[in-house]
Coordinates of C-alpha atoms (C1' of nucleotides) in Angstrom, one line a residue:
Chain T
M552 CA -20.4 -6.2 -11.7
T553 CA -18.9 -9.0 -10.0
V554 CA -15.5 -8.5 -8.6
R555 CA -12.6 -10.4 -10.1
V556 CA -9.1 -9.9 -8.9
R557 CA -6.0 -11.8 -9.3
F558 CA -2.7 -12.8 -7.7
A559 CA 0.0 -13.2 -10.5
P560 CA 3.3 -14.1 -9.2
S561 CA 6.4 -14.7 -11.3
P562 CA 8.1 -18.0 -10.6
T563 CA 11.4 -16.3 -10.6
G564 CA 11.6 -16.6 -6.7
Y565 CA 10.0 -18.3 -3.6
L566 CA 7.0 -16.8 -2.2
H567 CA 8.0 -14.2 0.3
V568 CA 5.8 -12.2 3.1
G569 CA 5.6 -9.1 0.8
G570 CA 3.9 -11.4 -2.1
A571 CA 1.8 -13.2 0.6
R572 CA 0.4 -9.8 1.7
T573 CA -0.5 -8.8 -1.7
A574 CA -2.2 -12.1 -2.3
L575 CA -4.0 -11.8 0.9
Y576 CA -5.3 -8.5 0.4
N577 CA -6.6 -9.6 -2.9
W578 CA -8.0 -12.5 -1.3
L579 CA -9.6 -10.5 1.5
F580 CA -11.2 -8.2 -1.1
A581 CA -12.5 -11.0 -3.3
R582 CA -14.2 -12.9 0.0
S583 CA -15.6 -9.7 1.1
E584 CA -17.1 -8.7 -2.0
G585 CA -18.4 -12.2 -2.8
G586 CA -16.0 -12.0 -5.7
T587 CA -13.7 -14.3 -7.5
F588 CA -10.0 -14.8 -6.6
L589 CA -7.9 -16.0 -9.3
L590 CA -4.3 -17.3 -9.5
R591 CA -2.3 -17.0 -12.7
S592 CA 1.4 -17.4 -13.2
D593 CA 3.3 -14.6 -14.9
D594 CA 6.1 -16.7 -16.2
T595 CA 7.1 -15.1 -19.2
D596 CA 10.8 -14.8 -18.0
A597 CA 11.7 -18.6 -19.2
E598 CA 15.3 -17.8 -18.0
R599 CA 14.6 -17.1 -14.6
S600 CA 11.4 -19.2 -13.8
T601 CA 11.6 -22.5 -12.1
P602 CA 9.2 -25.3 -11.3
E603 CA 10.6 -25.4 -7.8
Y604 CA 9.7 -21.6 -7.2
A605 CA 6.1 -22.2 -8.9
A606 CA 5.7 -25.3 -6.3
D607 CA 6.8 -23.0 -3.5
I608 CA 4.3 -20.3 -4.1
L609 CA 1.4 -22.7 -4.5
D610 CA 2.4 -24.4 -1.2
G611 CA 2.7 -21.2 0.8
L612 CA -0.7 -20.0 -0.7
R613 CA -2.2 -23.1 0.4
W614 CA -0.6 -23.1 3.9
L615 CA -1.9 -19.6 4.5
G616 CA -5.2 -20.6 3.7
L617 CA -5.5 -18.4 0.8
D618 CA -7.6 -20.5 -1.6
W619 CA -8.4 -19.4 -5.1
D620 CA -11.6 -20.0 -7.3
E621 CA -10.0 -20.0 -10.6
G622 CA -6.5 -20.3 -12.2
I623 CA -3.6 -22.6 -12.0
E624 CA -4.3 -26.1 -10.9
V625 CA -8.3 -25.5 -10.4
G626 CA -8.9 -24.4 -14.0
G627 CA -11.6 -22.3 -15.3
P628 CA -13.2 -20.5 -18.1
H629 CA -10.0 -19.0 -19.5
A630 CA -7.4 -21.6 -18.9
P631 CA -4.6 -22.1 -19.5
Y632 CA -3.6 -19.6 -16.7
R633 CA 0.2 -19.9 -17.3
Q634 CA 1.4 -17.0 -19.5
S635 CA 4.1 -19.4 -20.9
Q636 CA 1.0 -21.2 -22.5
R637 CA -0.5 -18.1 -23.9
L638 CA 2.4 -16.9 -26.1
E639 CA 0.3 -16.9 -29.0
R640 CA -2.4 -14.7 -27.9
Y641 CA 0.2 -12.1 -26.7
R642 CA 1.9 -12.1 -30.3
E643 CA -1.7 -11.9 -31.7
V644 CA -2.4 -8.7 -29.7
A645 CA 0.8 -7.2 -30.5
S646 CA 0.3 -7.7 -34.3
E647 CA -3.1 -6.5 -34.0
L648 CA -1.8 -3.2 -32.3
V649 CA 1.0 -2.8 -34.9
A650 CA -1.6 -3.0 -37.7
A651 CA -3.9 -0.5 -36.1
G652 CA -0.7 1.9 -35.7
R653 CA -0.9 1.8 -32.0
A654 CA 2.7 -0.1 -31.8
Y655 CA 5.5 -0.4 -34.3
W656 CA 8.7 -2.6 -35.0
S657 CA 11.4 -1.0 -33.4
L658 CA 14.7 -1.3 -35.0
A659 CA 16.5 1.4 -32.9
D660 CA 20.1 0.6 -32.5
P661 CA 20.8 -0.3 -28.7
E662 CA 23.9 1.6 -28.3
A663 CA 22.3 4.5 -29.9
L664 CA 19.5 4.2 -27.5
E665 CA 21.6 4.1 -24.6
R666 CA 23.3 7.2 -25.7
W667 CA 20.0 9.0 -26.2
R668 CA 18.7 8.0 -22.8
K669 CA 21.9 9.3 -21.1
E670 CA 21.9 12.5 -23.1
A671 CA 18.3 13.0 -22.0
R672 CA 19.3 12.4 -18.3
D673 CA 22.2 14.8 -18.5
Q674 CA 20.1 17.3 -19.9
G675 CA 17.4 17.0 -17.2
R676 CA 14.9 15.5 -19.5
A677 CA 13.0 12.4 -18.9
P678 CA 15.1 9.4 -20.4
A679 CA 12.0 8.2 -21.9
Y680 CA 12.5 7.0 -25.5
D681 CA 10.0 8.8 -28.1
G682 CA 10.8 6.7 -31.2
S683 CA 13.0 9.1 -32.7
L684 CA 15.7 6.8 -33.3
E685 CA 13.9 4.4 -35.8
P686 CA 15.1 4.1 -39.4
P687 CA 12.7 5.4 -42.1
P688 CA 9.5 3.0 -42.7
E689 CA 11.0 1.8 -46.2
E690 CA 14.3 0.7 -44.5
V691 CA 12.2 -1.1 -41.5
E692 CA 10.2 -2.9 -44.1
R693 CA 13.3 -4.0 -46.1
R694 CA 15.2 -5.3 -43.0
L695 CA 12.1 -6.9 -41.5
A696 CA 11.7 -8.8 -44.9
A697 CA 15.4 -9.7 -44.8
G698 CA 14.6 -11.4 -41.6
E699 CA 16.1 -9.1 -39.0
R700 CA 14.7 -9.4 -35.6
A701 CA 13.0 -6.5 -34.1
T702 CA 11.0 -5.6 -30.8
V703 CA 7.7 -4.2 -30.9
R704 CA 7.1 -0.9 -29.0
F705 CA 4.1 0.7 -28.1
R706 CA 3.7 4.1 -29.6
V707 CA 2.7 6.3 -26.5
P708 CA 0.8 9.3 -28.0
R709 CA 2.5 12.5 -27.2
P710 CA 1.7 15.1 -26.2
G711 CA -0.8 13.4 -23.9
R712 CA -1.4 12.3 -20.4
T713 CA -3.0 9.3 -18.6
E714 CA -4.9 9.8 -15.4
F715 CA -6.7 7.4 -13.2
S716 CA -7.9 7.1 -9.8
D717 CA -6.2 4.7 -7.5
V718 CA -8.2 3.2 -4.6
V719 CA -5.5 3.7 -2.1
R720 CA -3.5 6.7 -3.5
G721 CA -6.1 8.8 -5.1
D722 CA -6.2 10.5 -8.4
M723 CA -2.9 10.0 -10.4
S724 CA -1.7 11.8 -13.5
F725 CA 1.2 10.8 -15.8
E726 CA 2.7 13.0 -18.6
H727 CA 3.4 10.9 -21.6
T728 CA 6.8 12.7 -21.9
Q729 CA 7.7 10.8 -19.0
V730 CA 6.5 7.3 -20.5
E731 CA 8.5 5.9 -23.1
D732 CA 7.7 3.9 -26.2
F733 CA 7.9 0.7 -24.2
V734 CA 8.8 -2.8 -25.6
I735 CA 5.8 -4.9 -25.6
L736 CA 7.2 -7.9 -27.7
R737 CA 10.9 -8.9 -27.2
S738 CA 12.8 -9.6 -30.4
N739 CA 12.5 -13.3 -29.5
G740 CA 9.0 -13.1 -30.0
T741 CA 8.2 -13.4 -26.2
P742 CA 5.8 -10.8 -24.6
T743 CA 7.2 -8.4 -21.8
Y744 CA 5.3 -8.1 -18.6
H745 CA 3.4 -5.1 -19.5
L746 CA 1.9 -6.8 -22.4
A747 CA 1.2 -10.2 -21.0
S748 CA 0.0 -9.0 -17.8
T749 CA -2.4 -6.5 -19.4
V750 CA -3.7 -9.0 -21.9
D751 CA -4.7 -11.3 -19.4
D752 CA -6.4 -8.9 -17.1
V753 CA -8.3 -8.0 -20.1
D754 CA -9.0 -11.3 -21.5
F755 CA -9.9 -12.8 -17.8
G756 CA -12.2 -9.8 -17.0
I757 CA -10.1 -8.7 -13.9
T758 CA -12.2 -5.7 -12.4
H759 CA -9.7 -4.7 -9.7
V760 CA -5.7 -4.9 -10.0
I761 CA -4.6 -4.9 -6.4
R762 CA -0.5 -5.0 -6.5
G763 CA 2.6 -3.6 -5.3
E764 CA 3.6 0.1 -5.3
D765 CA 6.4 -0.7 -7.4
L766 CA 4.2 -1.0 -10.3
L767 CA 2.5 2.4 -9.8
S768 CA 4.5 4.1 -12.3
S769 CA 3.9 1.4 -14.9
T770 CA 0.4 1.7 -14.7
P771 CA 0.0 4.3 -17.5
K772 CA 1.5 1.7 -19.8
H773 CA -1.2 -0.9 -18.8
I774 CA -4.0 1.5 -19.3
L775 CA -2.7 2.6 -22.8
I776 CA -2.5 -0.9 -23.8
T777 CA -5.9 -2.0 -22.3
R778 CA -7.5 1.2 -24.3
A779 CA -5.9 0.2 -27.5
M780 CA -7.3 -3.2 -27.1
G781 CA -10.6 -1.3 -26.8
A782 CA -11.4 -2.3 -23.4
E783 CA -11.9 -0.4 -20.3
P784 CA -9.2 -0.3 -17.6
P785 CA -9.9 -2.0 -14.3
T786 CA -9.8 -0.2 -11.0
Y787 CA -6.2 -0.1 -9.7
A788 CA -5.1 -0.1 -5.9
H789 CA -1.6 0.0 -5.2
L790 CA -0.4 -1.1 -2.1
S791 CA 2.6 0.2 -0.3
L792 CA 5.7 -1.9 0.0
L793 CA 7.2 -3.9 2.9
M794 CA 10.5 -2.6 4.3
G795 CA 13.1 -4.1 6.6
P796 CA 14.1 -2.9 10.1
D797 CA 16.4 -0.5 8.1
G798 CA 13.8 1.1 6.2
K799 CA 15.0 -0.5 2.9
K800 CA 12.7 -2.6 0.7
L801 CA 12.4 -5.9 2.3
S802 CA 14.8 -8.5 0.7
K803 CA 17.0 -11.5 1.5
R804 CA 19.4 -8.9 3.2
H805 CA 16.9 -8.8 6.2
G806 CA 17.1 -12.6 6.7
D807 CA 14.8 -15.3 5.2
T808 CA 11.6 -13.5 4.1
A809 CA 10.4 -16.7 2.5
V810 CA 7.0 -17.9 3.7
A811 CA 8.4 -21.4 3.9
A812 CA 11.1 -20.3 6.2
F813 CA 8.2 -18.8 8.7
R814 CA 6.6 -22.1 8.3
A815 CA 9.7 -24.0 9.1
A816 CA 10.4 -21.9 12.1
G817 CA 7.2 -22.6 13.7
Y818 CA 4.9 -20.0 12.9
L819 CA 1.3 -20.5 12.4
P820 CA -0.6 -19.6 9.4
E821 CA -3.2 -17.9 11.1
A822 CA -0.7 -15.6 13.1
L823 CA 1.1 -14.7 9.8
V824 CA -2.0 -13.8 8.2
N825 CA -3.2 -11.7 11.2
Y826 CA 0.0 -10.1 11.3
L827 CA 0.3 -9.2 7.5
A828 CA -3.4 -8.2 7.3
L829 CA -2.9 -5.6 9.9
L830 CA 0.5 -4.3 8.3
G831 CA -1.4 -1.7 6.2
W832 CA -4.7 -2.1 7.2
S833 CA -6.7 -1.4 10.2
P834 CA -10.2 -2.6 11.3
G835 CA -10.6 0.9 12.6
D836 CA -10.9 0.2 16.3
E837 CA -8.5 -1.0 18.8
E838 CA -8.4 -4.7 18.0
T839 CA -5.2 -6.4 17.2
I840 CA -6.3 -10.0 17.2
V841 CA -8.7 -10.6 14.4
S842 CA -10.1 -13.9 13.0
R843 CA -10.2 -14.7 9.4
D844 CA -14.0 -14.1 9.2
E845 CA -13.9 -11.0 11.1
M846 CA -11.3 -9.7 8.6
I847 CA -13.4 -10.5 5.5
R848 CA -16.4 -8.8 7.2
R849 CA -14.5 -5.7 7.9
F850 CA -12.0 -5.4 5.0
D851 CA -12.0 -2.3 3.0
L852 CA -9.7 -1.4 0.3
A853 CA -10.3 2.3 1.0
D854 CA -9.0 1.6 4.6
V855 CA -5.6 0.6 3.4
S856 CA -2.6 2.6 4.5
R857 CA -0.4 4.5 2.2
N858 CA 2.5 4.2 4.4
P859 CA 5.2 1.7 3.7
A860 CA 5.4 -0.7 6.6
I861 CA 8.3 -2.0 8.3
F862 CA 8.0 -5.8 8.9
D863 CA 8.3 -6.2 12.7
M864 CA 9.6 -9.6 13.8
D865 CA 9.0 -9.0 17.4
K866 CA 5.1 -8.2 16.9
L867 CA 4.7 -11.4 14.7
Q868 CA 6.3 -13.5 17.3
W869 CA 4.3 -12.1 19.9
M870 CA 1.1 -12.6 18.0
N871 CA 2.1 -16.4 17.1
G872 CA 2.4 -16.6 20.8
V873 CA -1.3 -15.4 21.3
Y874 CA -2.5 -18.0 18.8
I875 CA -0.4 -21.0 20.3
R876 CA -1.9 -20.1 23.7
A877 CA -5.3 -20.2 22.1
M878 CA -5.0 -23.7 21.0
T879 CA -6.4 -26.6 22.8
P880 CA -3.4 -28.6 24.4
D881 CA -4.4 -31.6 22.2
E882 CA -4.1 -29.5 19.1
F883 CA -0.8 -28.0 20.3
V884 CA 0.6 -31.5 20.6
D885 CA -0.5 -32.4 17.1
R886 CA 1.1 -29.2 15.7
I887 CA 4.2 -29.5 17.4
M888 CA 4.6 -33.2 16.3
P889 CA 6.7 -32.7 13.2
W890 CA 9.2 -30.7 15.2
I891 CA 9.2 -33.4 17.9
A892 CA 9.4 -36.2 15.4
E893 CA 12.6 -34.6 13.8
D894 CA 14.2 -33.7 17.0
L895 CA 13.8 -37.4 18.2
G896 CA 14.7 -38.8 14.8
R897 CA 11.5 -40.9 15.3
E898 CA 7.9 -40.9 16.1
P899 CA 7.1 -40.9 19.6
T900 CA 5.7 -43.8 21.3
A901 CA 2.2 -44.0 22.7
E902 CA 3.8 -43.5 26.3
E903 CA 5.6 -40.5 25.2
L904 CA 2.5 -39.1 23.5
R905 CA 0.6 -39.4 26.7
I906 CA 3.6 -37.6 28.5
L907 CA 3.2 -34.9 25.8
H908 CA -0.3 -34.5 26.4
E909 CA 0.1 -34.1 30.0
I910 CA 2.9 -31.3 29.8
A911 CA 1.3 -29.6 26.8
P912 CA -0.5 -26.9 28.8
H913 CA 2.7 -25.7 30.4
V914 CA 4.9 -25.8 27.5
Q915 CA 2.1 -24.1 25.5
E916 CA 2.3 -20.9 27.4
R917 CA 6.0 -20.7 27.2
T918 CA 6.1 -21.3 23.4
K919 CA 6.3 -18.4 20.6
L920 CA 7.5 -20.6 18.0
L921 CA 6.6 -24.3 17.5
A922 CA 10.0 -25.4 16.9
E923 CA 10.9 -24.2 20.3
A924 CA 8.5 -26.6 21.9
A925 CA 10.8 -29.5 20.9
D926 CA 13.5 -27.8 23.1
Q927 CA 11.3 -27.4 26.0
V928 CA 10.1 -31.2 26.1
R929 CA 13.4 -33.0 24.9
F930 CA 14.1 -33.8 28.6
L931 CA 10.9 -35.9 28.8
L932 CA 11.5 -37.8 25.9
V933 CA 15.5 -38.6 26.0
D934 CA 17.0 -41.5 28.0
E935 CA 19.8 -39.2 29.1
V936 CA 19.5 -35.7 29.9
V937 CA 22.1 -33.3 28.5
Y938 CA 23.2 -30.7 31.1
D939 CA 23.7 -27.4 30.1
E940 CA 27.0 -26.3 31.5
R941 CA 26.1 -22.7 32.5
S942 CA 23.1 -23.9 34.1
W943 CA 25.0 -26.7 36.0
S944 CA 27.7 -24.3 37.2
K945 CA 25.1 -21.6 38.2
V946 CA 23.0 -24.0 40.7
M947 CA 25.1 -27.0 41.6
K948 CA 27.2 -25.5 44.6
G949 CA 26.4 -24.6 48.1
D950 CA 23.4 -26.1 49.3
A951 CA 22.8 -28.2 46.3
P952 CA 24.1 -31.6 47.7
R953 CA 21.5 -31.3 50.6
A954 CA 18.6 -30.4 48.3
L955 CA 19.4 -33.4 46.0
D956 CA 19.8 -35.7 49.0
G957 CA 16.7 -34.2 50.6
A958 CA 14.8 -34.8 47.4
I959 CA 15.9 -38.4 47.0
A960 CA 14.6 -39.1 50.4
A961 CA 11.5 -37.3 50.2
L962 CA 10.4 -38.7 46.8
S963 CA 11.6 -42.2 47.3
E964 CA 9.0 -42.7 50.0
L965 CA 6.1 -41.2 48.0
D966 CA 3.0 -43.7 48.0
E967 CA 1.7 -41.9 44.8
W968 CA 3.3 -40.1 42.1
T969 CA 1.0 -37.0 41.6
I970 CA 1.7 -33.2 41.0
E971 CA 0.2 -32.5 44.3
S972 CA 2.1 -35.2 46.3
I973 CA 5.4 -34.4 44.6
E974 CA 4.9 -30.7 45.6
S975 CA 3.9 -31.5 49.2
A976 CA 6.9 -33.9 49.6
L977 CA 9.6 -31.4 48.2
R978 CA 7.9 -28.4 50.0
G979 CA 8.4 -30.5 53.2
M980 CA 12.1 -31.2 52.1
L981 CA 12.7 -27.5 51.7
E982 CA 11.1 -26.9 55.2
R983 CA 13.5 -29.6 56.8
E984 CA 16.5 -28.4 55.1
G985 CA 15.7 -24.6 55.7
L986 CA 16.0 -23.8 52.0
S987 CA 14.3 -21.3 50.0
A988 CA 12.3 -22.5 47.1
R989 CA 14.6 -21.0 44.8
K990 CA 17.8 -22.1 46.3
G991 CA 16.1 -25.7 46.9
L992 CA 14.4 -26.4 43.7
Q993 CA 16.7 -25.1 41.0
P994 CA 19.2 -27.9 41.5
I995 CA 16.7 -30.4 41.2
R996 CA 15.3 -28.8 38.1
V997 CA 18.8 -28.8 36.5
A998 CA 19.2 -32.5 37.5
V999 CA 16.2 -33.4 35.8
S1000 CA 15.8 -31.1 33.0
G1001 CA 19.3 -30.2 32.3
S1002 CA 18.6 -26.5 32.6
T1003 CA 17.7 -23.8 34.9
V1004 CA 14.6 -23.0 32.7
S1005 CA 12.0 -25.7 32.3
P1006 CA 8.3 -26.2 32.4
P1007 CA 7.0 -26.1 36.0
L1008 CA 9.0 -28.6 38.3
F1009 CA 6.2 -30.5 40.0
E1010 CA 4.3 -31.0 36.7
S1011 CA 7.7 -32.0 35.0
L1012 CA 8.5 -34.6 37.5
A1013 CA 5.0 -35.9 37.5
A1014 CA 5.2 -36.3 33.8
L1015 CA 8.7 -37.7 33.9
G1016 CA 7.8 -40.6 36.4
R1017 CA 9.3 -41.6 39.6
R1018 CA 11.8 -44.1 38.2
R1019 CA 13.4 -41.6 35.8
T1020 CA 13.1 -38.7 38.3
L1021 CA 15.0 -40.4 41.0
E1022 CA 17.6 -41.8 38.4
R1023 CA 18.3 -38.3 37.2
I1024 CA 18.6 -36.8 40.6
R1025 CA 20.9 -39.6 41.7
R1026 CA 23.0 -39.1 38.6
A1027 CA 23.3 -35.3 39.2
R1028 CA 24.4 -36.0 42.9
D1029 CA 27.0 -38.3 41.8
R1030 CA 28.5 -36.0 39.2
L1031 CA 28.3 -33.5 42.0
T1032 CA 30.5 -35.4 44.3
A1033 CA 32.9 -36.6 41.3
Chain F
rG511 C1' 19.1 13.7 -13.1
rG512 C1' 13.6 13.0 -14.3
rC513 C1' 8.6 11.4 -12.9
rC514 C1' 5.8 9.3 -9.0
rC515 C1' 4.6 7.8 -3.9
rC516 C1' 5.0 8.5 1.4
rG517 C1' 5.9 11.3 6.4
rU518 C1' 1.7 10.5 14.1
rC519 C1' 5.6 7.1 19.7
rG520 C1' 11.6 2.7 18.2
rU521 C1' 7.7 -0.2 15.2
rC522 C1' 2.3 -1.3 13.2
rU523 C1' -1.4 2.0 13.6
rA524 C1' -6.4 5.1 15.6
rG525 C1' -7.3 10.1 14.2
rC526 C1' -10.6 12.5 8.5
rG527 C1' -11.1 21.1 11.7
rG528 C1' -13.0 21.8 18.0
rC529 C1' -14.6 14.9 21.7
rC530 C1' -6.5 15.1 21.3
rU531 C1' -4.0 17.1 28.3
rA532 C1' -2.9 12.9 20.7
rG533 C1' -5.7 6.7 22.0
rG534 C1' -4.6 1.2 21.1
rA535 C1' -0.8 -2.8 19.8
rC536 C1' 4.4 -4.6 19.8
rG537 C1' 9.0 -3.4 22.2
rC538 C1' 11.5 -1.4 26.3
rU539 C1' 11.5 -0.2 31.9
rG540 C1' 9.4 -1.0 36.8
rG541 C1' 6.1 -3.5 40.2
rC542 C1' 2.9 -7.6 41.5
rC543 C1' 2.4 -12.9 41.0
rU544 C1' 5.9 -16.8 41.4
rC545 C1' 9.6 -23.3 42.0
rU546 C1' 12.8 -21.3 36.8
rC547 C1' 11.2 -19.1 32.4
rA548 C1' 6.8 -17.8 30.6
rA549 C1' 1.9 -16.3 30.8
rG550 C1' -1.1 -13.0 33.4
rC551 C1' -2.0 -8.1 35.9
rC552 C1' -0.6 -2.9 37.0
rA553 C1' 2.2 1.3 36.1
rG554 C1' 5.6 4.0 33.3
rU555 C1' 8.7 5.5 28.6
rA556 C1' 8.0 7.6 23.9
rG557 C1' 5.3 10.5 18.5
rC558 C1' 2.0 14.6 14.9
rG559 C1' 9.9 16.1 10.5
rC560 C1' 10.5 21.5 9.8
rC561 C1' 8.7 26.5 8.1
rG562 C1' 5.2 29.5 6.5
rG563 C1' -0.4 30.1 5.5
rU564 C1' -5.9 29.4 5.8
rU565 C1' -9.1 29.6 10.2
rC566 C1' -12.1 31.9 16.3
rG567 C1' -9.6 26.9 16.3
rA568 C1' -5.0 22.4 12.7
rA569 C1' -2.2 16.0 13.7
rU570 C1' -6.2 16.9 10.4
rC571 C1' -6.7 21.9 4.8
rC572 C1' -3.0 24.6 1.6
rG573 C1' 2.4 26.1 -0.2
rG574 C1' 7.1 25.2 0.6
rU575 C1' 11.4 22.6 2.6
rC576 C1' 13.6 18.2 4.5
rG577 C1' 13.7 13.3 4.8
rG578 C1' 12.3 8.1 3.1
rG579 C1' 10.8 4.9 -0.9
rG580 C1' 9.5 3.4 -5.9
rC581 C1' 10.2 3.5 -11.1
rU582 C1' 13.3 5.1 -14.9
rA583 C1' 15.4 -2.7 -19.0
rC584 C1' 14.1 -6.9 -24.9
rC585 C1' 13.1 -8.1 -15.2
rA586 C1' 8.7 -8.4 -13.2

RNA sequence: GGCCCCGUCGUCUAGCGGCCUAGGACGCUGGCCUCUCAAGCCAGUAGCGCCGGUUCGAAUCCGGUCGGGGCUACCA
């Protein structure tokens, strides 16, 4: 049997890292099994679904490199893949279930239902509605005929229980007294999640349902519907949830968890994928940096952890740095370009591009987030450097004037402007002035870059060019006197 | 309240009855390197929630307890 899995987001919110991880595990499983990864849209909640969210989800998946073989935008034998376009099918299944006695039109009074549930809870019973509040059949028939709107509820067989084996959690068993006669069709004729999702899984031939643990206790409902449709339930695998640093379910409270936000901050998709993959799955040995191919080769659903995982921004950031350092300098320049252009408000010139490529290796190893790179190279691209006042007051004192004067003298008479010649000129200056490298070079760094923190000095000056270097040192020297 | 899931360093995890003096990674601390910051290298820090039981032997199996989480909608 060929594996068929799906990722079925509801476009009622942007794609967040939790959803991305679920999609990733589905994708990894499909790829490792040579199966099909399907993307569908569970958009039965017309109120809350928006095209913007739908687009964000697709963008995010593509950016992460999680390509799908069937579904939205790519089509396939079961199109359409949007639930909003399959409403007729769900109504059809609902009426078949009613006809077969597996579901019924429900006219229970909402307030009475609420009281019933409260009472059950107060008495320590499960607040699972069992259909006992329904009017007699003749009355139901009459009111329905009179045009009254009703929901359709699934008739959960009681006594009874549903058992299944979850790939990551093991054997599960739910007493039906804990499962209520749940609504499958709303009174407005639209299906609930339980119906739509299950019908799609059956119709699309889904073999493995890999999803968040929040759906674990709904699984009996899905199995009940599946069997009532005369189908065999798929294999289920429920992934533990992602938590924030406080141990609570990851949400907006913990900052922006949107995949798009990570992208904008300068995270690399390969780093995010690597991090997410290891958040709940381990290849078994001591590897931390795992390539995509390696993941596919070694991924096994049975190795997925049952523990909830706290999303650790520090580790992700470290990993992003590892991936950034692994790039070639040219690739690095290419990838930081969007941030550079935004920072500059224009595209860099050919000369600026040359400078960027020259300094790239040195900036690269200091970058954890692509967005930071723009800050580090800004001094090479602007006409006038902006001094960081804290840096200025820290180093522009004591021997600073001598260092700056000495640097101007030493650099002015240089024949060639290379990293080596600059270094030997400045080291000679330090020697003559009797200054330590630390004391003598920091003022120059601030004069040229505006900050006590910058890429290596000699390399920076070489990239900046003689004219601009001298200009900046003189300007700083003047400011120091003034 | 009811049902369900989970419980190894601060965090992610390896561990599947003896190989565990519990391993790795991030973080943190110290050192080396060094023109700043990084990177790199070295060292250190820190954990089997608790109580019983099974066993010659338990982080590993069982029971209980405590703690955390999820679900409990005409949301998904």
